[in-house]
Amino acid sequence: MAYSPTAPEAARAITGPVLLILTGALFLVDYSGGYTVGQTWPLLLIAAGLGKVAEHLVSPPPPPKSPY
Amino acid sequence: MTAMEQQPYQETPAESLLGYCRSCGRSVPAGEGRQWQGSLHCMDCIVKLSHASTEVSGLLDEQPVARRVPSGSAYDLRSAPPAVAPAGGRSPSPILALILGLIPGVGAVYNGQYAKGILHVVVFGGIISALGSGEAHGAEPVFGMLIALMGFYMPIEAFRTARAMERGEPVDEFSGLLPPGHSTGRSPAAGVVLIALGVVFLLQSLGFLRLNDLVRFWPVSLIAMGIYLLYRRVAEGGEDDAPSRRDGGFSGRQRPEDSLRPSTPGEESRSQPGDFPQPGVSSRSEEGGA
């Protein structure tokens, strides 16, 4: 492909679908009689946080001076 | 082919195609487009828009966009200003945005930021349903504060976005109130906070942790946040040589390390910041128990 995303962009791009999958899984667990979504929703927070941290870990060191 | 010829507008051959007009969606041949608010417009739309705003009519005298921007290239994402053209081509009024911002999501939608509007609605509704579900288990004051925070955040955010659009500054869809470039992962703090919150709520909802006991100490988070902000400001002040900031810094710098640590359990942190409002802590603990 002509355009290849940088590592942080890739991490960000993965986070969204993973959250969606996790949401589906939580509801599935709820309806099949396990933990309710009311109990398991913090997993979404944790997943989002992990995504953020991963984005930070794979990003190159910032430039010395911000362009903004 | 015959249907094509009957249209008043002629399709541009691919080699001279510059892009597509942001307003009407028609193809724009090279040498005919104008850049406005970071996106390409055809001459017809620029002329139309120029009646509405004097800012645009200045573009009529400018050089047309000659170079074709390859779509999907790195240029597109990084250096092109991510401006959002407001509906109708006119920049939104900040005051109206402020008023509409009181209704969850509407302020952002008025600014043309639909994804942000949906996000606001979902967050606001989520907080309210968390409060109403009765599963907050003593964290009601926290959710109440979050609602108040959203109530202030949404109008102010809509106001600032509208003002930035009015000035013609680039507006990122998810910039929020933070300066652009802030969320590029320079600090993992946001992620760590999310994980910590998630772990606490999970332990609580699975019954391993009584949030009731912990919620009494929620003012500690305000103190911790204040100390962190102080620390960061002092650290920044240390980099530039601001002497007035620096001597205020050392007294502040010693505090964060020893008082941030015991902020999760209660007892020590409660006794340590003794000069902070004690009545707030005691009144809150009564509420949490009730």
CSV table of C-alpha atoms in Angstrom, one decimal:
chain,number,residue,atom,x,y,z
A,1,MET,CA,0.0,0.0,0.0
A,2,ALA,CA,1.1,3.5,-0.7
A,3,TYR,CA,0.2,4.7,2.8
A,4,SER,CA,1.5,2.9,5.8
A,5,PRO,CA,0.3,4.2,9.2
A,6,THR,CA,2.8,4.9,11.9
A,7,ALA,CA,2.8,2.7,15.0
A,8,PRO,CA,0.8,5.0,17.2
A,9,GLU,CA,-1.9,5.4,14.5
A,10,ALA,CA,-2.0,1.7,14.2
A,11,ALA,CA,-2.5,1.3,17.9
A,12,ARG,CA,-5.2,3.9,17.9
A,13,ALA,CA,-6.9,2.2,14.9
A,14,ILE,CA,-6.9,-1.2,16.7
A,15,THR,CA,-8.4,0.2,20.0
A,16,GLY,CA,-11.8,1.1,18.6
A,17,PRO,CA,-12.6,-2.3,17.0
A,18,VAL,CA,-11.3,-4.1,20.1
A,19,LEU,CA,-13.6,-2.0,22.3
A,20,LEU,CA,-16.5,-2.9,20.0
A,21,ILE,CA,-15.7,-6.6,20.2
A,22,LEU,CA,-15.3,-6.4,24.0
A,23,THR,CA,-18.7,-4.7,24.3
A,24,GLY,CA,-20.3,-7.4,22.2
A,25,ALA,CA,-18.6,-10.1,24.3
A,26,LEU,CA,-19.8,-8.5,27.6
A,27,PHE,CA,-23.4,-8.4,26.4
A,28,LEU,CA,-23.1,-12.0,25.2
A,29,VAL,CA,-21.8,-13.0,28.7
A,30,ASP,CA,-24.6,-11.1,30.2
A,31,TYR,CA,-27.3,-12.8,28.2
A,32,SER,CA,-25.9,-16.2,28.6
A,33,GLY,CA,-26.3,-16.0,32.3
A,34,GLY,CA,-22.8,-14.9,33.5
A,35,TYR,CA,-21.8,-11.6,34.9
A,36,THR,CA,-24.1,-8.7,34.0
A,37,VAL,CA,-22.9,-5.8,32.0
A,38,GLY,CA,-23.5,-3.7,35.1
A,39,GLN,CA,-20.7,-5.7,36.7
A,40,THR,CA,-18.3,-6.1,33.8
A,41,TRP,CA,-18.4,-2.6,32.2
A,42,PRO,CA,-15.1,-1.5,33.9
A,43,LEU,CA,-13.3,-3.9,31.5
A,44,LEU,CA,-14.1,-1.4,28.8
A,45,LEU,CA,-12.3,1.3,30.7
A,46,ILE,CA,-9.4,-1.0,31.3
A,47,ALA,CA,-9.2,-1.9,27.6
A,48,ALA,CA,-9.4,1.8,26.6
A,49,GLY,CA,-6.6,2.6,29.1
A,50,LEU,CA,-4.4,-0.2,27.8
A,51,GLY,CA,-4.9,1.1,24.3
A,52,LYS,CA,-3.8,4.6,25.4
A,53,VAL,CA,-0.8,3.2,27.1
A,54,ALA,CA,0.1,1.0,24.1
A,55,GLU,CA,-0.2,4.1,21.9
A,56,HIS,CA,2.3,5.8,24.2
A,57,LEU,CA,4.7,2.9,24.3
A,58,VAL,CA,5.0,2.5,20.6
A,59,SER,CA,5.2,6.2,19.8
A,60,PRO,CA,8.6,7.6,19.0
A,61,PRO,CA,10.1,10.1,21.4
A,62,PRO,CA,8.5,13.5,20.9
A,63,PRO,CA,10.3,16.2,19.0
A,64,PRO,CA,12.2,18.7,21.3
A,65,LYS,CA,9.9,21.6,20.5
A,66,SER,CA,6.2,21.3,19.7
A,67,PRO,CA,5.2,22.8,16.3
A,68,TYR,CA,2.1,24.3,17.8
B,1,MET,CA,-23.4,8.4,-22.1
B,2,THR,CA,-26.4,10.4,-23.4
B,3,ALA,CA,-27.6,10.9,-19.8
B,4,MET,CA,-24.2,12.3,-19.0
B,5,GLU,CA,-24.3,14.9,-21.8
B,6,GLN,CA,-27.7,16.2,-20.7
B,7,GLN,CA,-26.3,17.2,-17.3
B,8,PRO,CA,-25.4,20.8,-17.1
B,9,TYR,CA,-22.2,19.9,-15.5
B,10,GLN,CA,-19.4,18.1,-17.4
B,11,GLU,CA,-17.4,15.4,-15.7
B,12,THR,CA,-13.8,16.2,-15.5
B,13,PRO,CA,-11.3,13.8,-17.0
B,14,ALA,CA,-9.3,11.9,-14.4
B,15,GLU,CA,-5.9,13.4,-15.2
B,16,SER,CA,-6.9,17.0,-14.6
B,17,LEU,CA,-9.1,16.1,-11.6
B,18,LEU,CA,-8.0,18.1,-8.5
B,19,GLY,CA,-10.5,16.7,-6.1
B,20,TYR,CA,-14.1,17.0,-5.1
B,21,CYS,CA,-15.9,20.1,-3.8
B,22,ARG,CA,-16.6,20.0,-0.1
B,23,SER,CA,-19.9,21.7,-0.5
B,24,CYS,CA,-21.6,20.3,-3.6
B,25,GLY,CA,-19.5,17.2,-4.2
B,26,ARG,CA,-18.8,17.8,-7.8
B,27,SER,CA,-15.4,17.1,-9.3
B,28,VAL,CA,-13.0,20.1,-9.5
B,29,PRO,CA,-10.6,20.3,-12.4
B,30,ALA,CA,-7.1,21.7,-11.8
B,31,GLY,CA,-6.9,25.4,-11.7
B,32,GLU,CA,-10.5,25.9,-10.7
B,33,GLY,CA,-10.6,25.1,-7.0
B,34,ARG,CA,-10.1,27.2,-4.0
B,35,GLN,CA,-9.0,26.1,-0.6
B,36,TRP,CA,-11.3,27.3,2.2
B,37,GLN,CA,-11.2,26.2,5.8
B,38,GLY,CA,-8.8,23.4,4.8
B,39,SER,CA,-10.9,21.8,2.2
B,40,LEU,CA,-11.4,22.2,-1.5
B,41,HIS,CA,-14.4,24.0,-3.0
B,42,CYS,CA,-15.4,24.5,-6.6
B,43,MET,CA,-15.7,28.1,-7.9
B,44,ASP,CA,-19.5,28.0,-8.0
B,45,CYS,CA,-19.6,27.3,-4.3
B,46,ILE,CA,-16.9,29.8,-3.5
B,47,VAL,CA,-19.0,32.5,-5.3
B,48,LYS,CA,-22.1,31.4,-3.4
B,49,LEU,CA,-20.2,31.4,-0.1
B,50,SER,CA,-18.7,34.8,-0.8
B,51,HIS,CA,-22.1,36.4,-0.5
B,52,ALA,CA,-22.3,35.1,3.0
B,53,SER,CA,-18.9,36.0,4.3
B,54,THR,CA,-16.4,38.6,3.2
B,55,GLU,CA,-13.6,36.3,4.3
B,56,VAL,CA,-14.4,34.0,1.4
B,57,SER,CA,-14.7,36.7,-1.2
B,58,GLY,CA,-11.0,37.5,-0.7
B,59,LEU,CA,-10.3,34.0,-1.9
B,60,LEU,CA,-11.7,34.9,-5.4
B,61,ASP,CA,-8.6,37.0,-6.1
B,62,GLU,CA,-6.3,34.3,-4.8
B,63,GLN,CA,-4.4,31.8,-6.8
B,64,PRO,CA,-6.4,28.6,-7.5
B,65,VAL,CA,-5.2,25.4,-6.1
B,66,ALA,CA,-3.0,23.9,-8.8
B,67,ARG,CA,-1.4,20.9,-7.3
B,68,ARG,CA,-3.4,17.8,-6.8
B,69,VAL,CA,-3.3,16.4,-3.3
B,70,PRO,CA,-3.1,12.6,-3.5
B,71,SER,CA,-5.9,11.2,-1.4
B,72,GLY,CA,-4.9,8.9,1.4
B,73,SER,CA,-1.4,10.0,1.4
B,74,ALA,CA,0.6,11.1,4.5
B,75,TYR,CA,0.0,14.7,3.5
B,76,ASP,CA,-3.7,14.3,3.8
B,77,LEU,CA,-3.5,13.2,7.4
B,78,ARG,CA,-0.7,15.2,8.9
B,79,SER,CA,-0.2,18.6,7.3
B,80,ALA,CA,-3.6,19.3,5.9
B,81,PRO,CA,-5.5,21.4,8.5
B,82,PRO,CA,-8.3,19.2,9.7
B,83,ALA,CA,-10.9,21.9,9.5
B,84,VAL,CA,-14.6,21.1,9.6
B,85,ALA,CA,-16.8,23.2,7.4
B,86,PRO,CA,-19.9,24.1,9.3
B,87,ALA,CA,-23.3,23.4,7.8
B,88,GLY,CA,-24.4,26.1,5.4
B,89,GLY,CA,-20.8,27.3,4.9
B,90,ARG,CA,-21.1,30.0,7.5
B,91,SER,CA,-19.0,29.8,10.7
B,92,PRO,CA,-21.2,29.1,13.7
B,93,SER,CA,-21.9,31.7,16.3
B,94,PRO,CA,-20.1,31.1,19.5
B,95,ILE,CA,-22.9,32.5,21.7
B,96,LEU,CA,-25.5,30.2,20.0
B,97,ALA,CA,-23.0,27.3,20.4
B,98,LEU,CA,-22.7,28.1,24.1
B,99,ILE,CA,-26.5,28.1,24.6
B,100,LEU,CA,-27.0,25.0,22.5
B,101,GLY,CA,-24.1,23.3,24.3
B,102,LEU,CA,-26.3,23.1,27.4
B,103,ILE,CA,-28.2,20.4,25.6
B,104,PRO,CA,-26.0,17.3,25.5
B,105,GLY,CA,-24.5,16.8,22.0
B,106,VAL,CA,-26.5,19.7,20.4
B,107,GLY,CA,-23.7,22.2,20.7
B,108,ALA,CA,-21.2,19.9,19.0
B,109,VAL,CA,-23.7,19.1,16.2
B,110,TYR,CA,-24.3,22.8,15.7
B,111,ASN,CA,-20.6,23.1,15.1
B,112,GLY,CA,-20.8,20.3,12.5
B,113,GLN,CA,-19.0,17.8,14.8
B,114,TYR,CA,-21.4,15.0,14.7
B,115,ALA,CA,-19.2,12.3,16.1
B,116,LYS,CA,-18.4,14.5,19.1
B,117,GLY,CA,-22.1,15.2,19.6
B,118,ILE,CA,-22.9,11.5,19.7
B,119,LEU,CA,-20.0,10.9,22.1
B,120,HIS,CA,-21.4,13.7,24.4
B,121,VAL,CA,-24.8,12.2,24.4
B,122,VAL,CA,-23.5,8.7,25.1
B,123,VAL,CA,-21.3,9.9,28.0
B,124,PHE,CA,-24.0,12.1,29.5
B,125,GLY,CA,-26.6,9.3,29.2
B,126,GLY,CA,-24.2,6.8,30.6
B,127,ILE,CA,-23.6,8.8,33.7
B,128,ILE,CA,-27.3,9.4,34.2
B,129,SER,CA,-28.1,5.7,33.7
B,130,ALA,CA,-25.3,4.7,36.1
B,131,LEU,CA,-26.8,7.0,38.7
B,132,GLY,CA,-30.3,5.8,38.1
B,133,SER,CA,-29.5,2.1,38.0
B,134,GLY,CA,-28.8,2.1,41.7
B,135,GLU,CA,-25.5,0.3,41.1
B,136,ALA,CA,-23.3,3.2,42.0
B,137,HIS,CA,-23.0,1.9,45.5
B,138,GLY,CA,-22.1,5.1,47.2
B,139,ALA,CA,-20.3,6.7,44.3
B,140,GLU,CA,-23.3,8.9,43.7
B,141,PRO,CA,-21.4,12.1,44.5
B,142,VAL,CA,-18.7,11.2,42.0
B,143,PHE,CA,-21.3,10.7,39.2
B,144,GLY,CA,-23.1,13.9,40.3
B,145,MET,CA,-19.8,15.8,40.0
B,146,LEU,CA,-19.3,14.2,36.6
B,147,ILE,CA,-22.7,15.4,35.4
B,148,ALA,CA,-21.9,18.9,36.6
B,149,LEU,CA,-18.6,18.7,34.9
B,150,MET,CA,-20.2,17.7,31.6
B,151,GLY,CA,-22.8,20.4,32.0
B,152,PHE,CA,-20.0,23.0,32.1
B,153,TYR,CA,-17.7,21.2,29.7
B,154,MET,CA,-20.1,20.8,26.8
B,155,PRO,CA,-21.2,24.5,26.4
B,156,ILE,CA,-17.6,25.8,26.9
B,157,GLU,CA,-16.2,23.4,24.5
B,158,ALA,CA,-18.8,24.2,21.9
B,159,PHE,CA,-18.2,27.9,22.5
B,160,ARG,CA,-14.4,27.6,22.0
B,161,THR,CA,-14.8,25.4,18.9
B,162,ALA,CA,-17.2,27.9,17.3
B,163,ARG,CA,-14.8,30.8,18.2
B,164,ALA,CA,-11.9,28.9,16.6
B,165,MET,CA,-13.9,28.3,13.5
B,166,GLU,CA,-14.9,31.9,13.4
B,167,ARG,CA,-11.2,32.9,13.4
B,168,GLY,CA,-10.5,30.3,10.7
B,169,GLU,CA,-8.3,28.3,12.9
B,170,PRO,CA,-8.0,24.6,12.2
B,171,VAL,CA,-10.4,22.6,14.4
B,172,ASP,CA,-9.9,19.0,15.1
B,173,GLU,CA,-12.9,16.9,15.7
B,174,PHE,CA,-11.7,15.5,18.9
B,175,SER,CA,-9.4,18.2,20.1
B,176,GLY,CA,-11.6,19.1,23.0
B,177,LEU,CA,-10.4,21.7,25.4
B,178,LEU,CA,-6.8,20.5,25.3
B,179,PRO,CA,-4.4,22.2,22.9
B,180,PRO,CA,-3.8,20.2,19.7
B,181,GLY,CA,-0.9,17.7,19.9
B,182,HIS,CA,-1.6,17.1,23.5
B,183,SER,CA,-3.2,13.7,23.0
B,184,THR,CA,-0.5,12.3,20.9
B,185,GLY,CA,0.7,10.0,23.7
B,186,ARG,CA,3.3,12.2,25.2
B,187,SER,CA,2.3,11.1,28.6
B,188,PRO,CA,0.6,7.8,29.5
B,189,ALA,CA,-1.3,9.5,32.3
B,190,ALA,CA,-4.7,9.3,30.6
B,191,GLY,CA,-4.3,5.6,30.0
B,192,VAL,CA,-3.1,4.9,33.5
B,193,VAL,CA,-6.0,6.7,35.0
B,194,LEU,CA,-8.4,4.8,32.8
B,195,ILE,CA,-6.9,1.5,33.8
B,196,ALA,CA,-6.9,2.4,37.5
B,197,LEU,CA,-10.6,3.5,37.4
B,198,GLY,CA,-11.4,0.3,35.5
B,199,VAL,CA,-9.7,-1.8,38.1
B,200,VAL,CA,-11.4,0.0,41.0
B,201,PHE,CA,-14.9,-0.2,39.5
B,202,LEU,CA,-14.4,-3.9,38.5
B,203,LEU,CA,-13.3,-4.9,42.0
B,204,GLN,CA,-16.2,-3.0,43.3
B,205,SER,CA,-18.8,-4.5,41.0
B,206,LEU,CA,-17.5,-8.0,41.5
B,207,GLY,CA,-17.7,-7.5,45.3
B,208,PHE,CA,-14.1,-7.5,46.2
B,209,LEU,CA,-14.0,-3.9,47.3
B,210,ARG,CA,-16.5,-1.8,49.2
B,211,LEU,CA,-16.5,1.5,47.3
B,212,ASN,CA,-18.5,2.9,50.1
B,213,ASP,CA,-15.5,2.9,52.3
B,214,LEU,CA,-13.3,4.4,49.6
B,215,VAL,CA,-15.7,7.0,48.4
B,216,ARG,CA,-15.5,8.9,51.7
B,217,PHE,CA,-12.0,9.8,50.6
B,218,TRP,CA,-12.9,11.2,47.2
B,219,PRO,CA,-11.7,14.7,48.2
B,220,VAL,CA,-8.2,13.2,48.3
B,221,SER,CA,-8.4,13.0,44.5
B,222,LEU,CA,-9.0,16.7,44.3
B,223,ILE,CA,-6.0,17.3,46.5
B,224,ALA,CA,-3.9,14.9,44.4
B,225,MET,CA,-4.9,16.5,41.2
B,226,GLY,CA,-4.0,19.9,42.6
B,227,ILE,CA,-0.7,18.7,43.7
B,228,TYR,CA,0.0,17.1,40.3
B,229,LEU,CA,-0.9,20.4,38.5
B,230,LEU,CA,1.3,22.3,40.8
B,231,TYR,CA,4.1,19.8,40.3
B,232,ARG,CA,3.8,20.0,36.5
B,233,ARG,CA,3.7,23.8,36.5
B,234,VAL,CA,6.8,23.9,38.7
B,235,ALA,CA,8.6,21.4,36.5
B,236,GLU,CA,7.8,23.5,33.4
B,237,GLY,CA,8.9,26.6,35.2
B,238,GLY,CA,12.2,24.9,36.0
B,239,GLU,CA,12.8,24.4,32.3
B,240,ASP,CA,12.4,28.0,31.3
B,241,ASP,CA,14.3,30.0,33.7
B,242,ALA,CA,11.6,31.8,35.6
B,243,PRO,CA,13.1,32.7,38.9
B,244,SER,CA,9.9,33.7,40.6
B,245,ARG,CA,8.3,30.3,39.8
B,246,ARG,CA,11.4,28.4,40.8
B,247,ASP,CA,11.6,29.3,44.4
B,248,GLY,CA,7.9,28.6,44.8
B,249,GLY,CA,8.8,25.3,43.2
B,250,PHE,CA,10.9,23.6,45.8
B,251,SER,CA,8.3,23.6,48.5
B,252,GLY,CA,5.8,22.2,46.1
B,253,ARG,CA,8.2,19.7,44.7
B,254,GLN,CA,8.8,17.9,47.9
B,255,ARG,CA,5.1,17.4,48.6
B,256,PRO,CA,3.9,15.3,45.6
B,257,GLU,CA,6.2,12.3,46.2
B,258,ASP,CA,5.2,11.8,49.8
B,259,SER,CA,1.6,12.8,49.7
B,260,LEU,CA,0.5,11.2,46.4
B,261,ARG,CA,1.4,7.7,47.4
B,262,PRO,CA,-1.0,7.1,50.2
B,263,SER,CA,-4.0,8.6,48.3
B,264,THR,CA,-5.6,5.2,47.7
B,265,PRO,CA,-5.8,3.9,51.3
B,266,GLY,CA,-7.4,6.4,53.6
B,267,GLU,CA,-5.9,7.0,57.0
B,268,GLU,CA,-2.5,8.5,56.5
B,269,SER,CA,-3.6,10.8,53.6
B,270,ARG,CA,-6.4,12.0,55.6
B,271,SER,CA,-4.2,13.1,58.5
B,272,GLN,CA,-1.5,14.5,56.3
B,273,PRO,CA,-3.2,17.4,54.5
B,274,GLY,CA,-4.5,18.7,57.7
B,275,ASP,CA,-4.7,22.2,56.5
B,276,PHE,CA,-7.1,21.3,53.7
B,277,PRO,CA,-10.8,21.6,54.4
B,278,GLN,CA,-11.6,19.1,57.0
B,279,PRO,CA,-15.3,19.8,57.2
B,280,GLY,CA,-15.7,18.8,53.6
B,281,VAL,CA,-14.2,15.4,54.4
B,282,SER,CA,-16.4,14.7,57.4
B,283,SER,CA,-19.7,15.9,55.8
B,284,ARG,CA,-19.0,13.8,52.7
B,285,SER,CA,-18.4,10.7,54.8
B,286,GLU,CA,-21.8,11.1,56.4
B,287,GLU,CA,-23.4,11.3,53.0
B,288,GLY,CA,-21.5,8.2,51.8
B,289,GLY,CA,-22.7,6.2,54.8
B,290,ALA,CA,-26.3,7.2,54.4
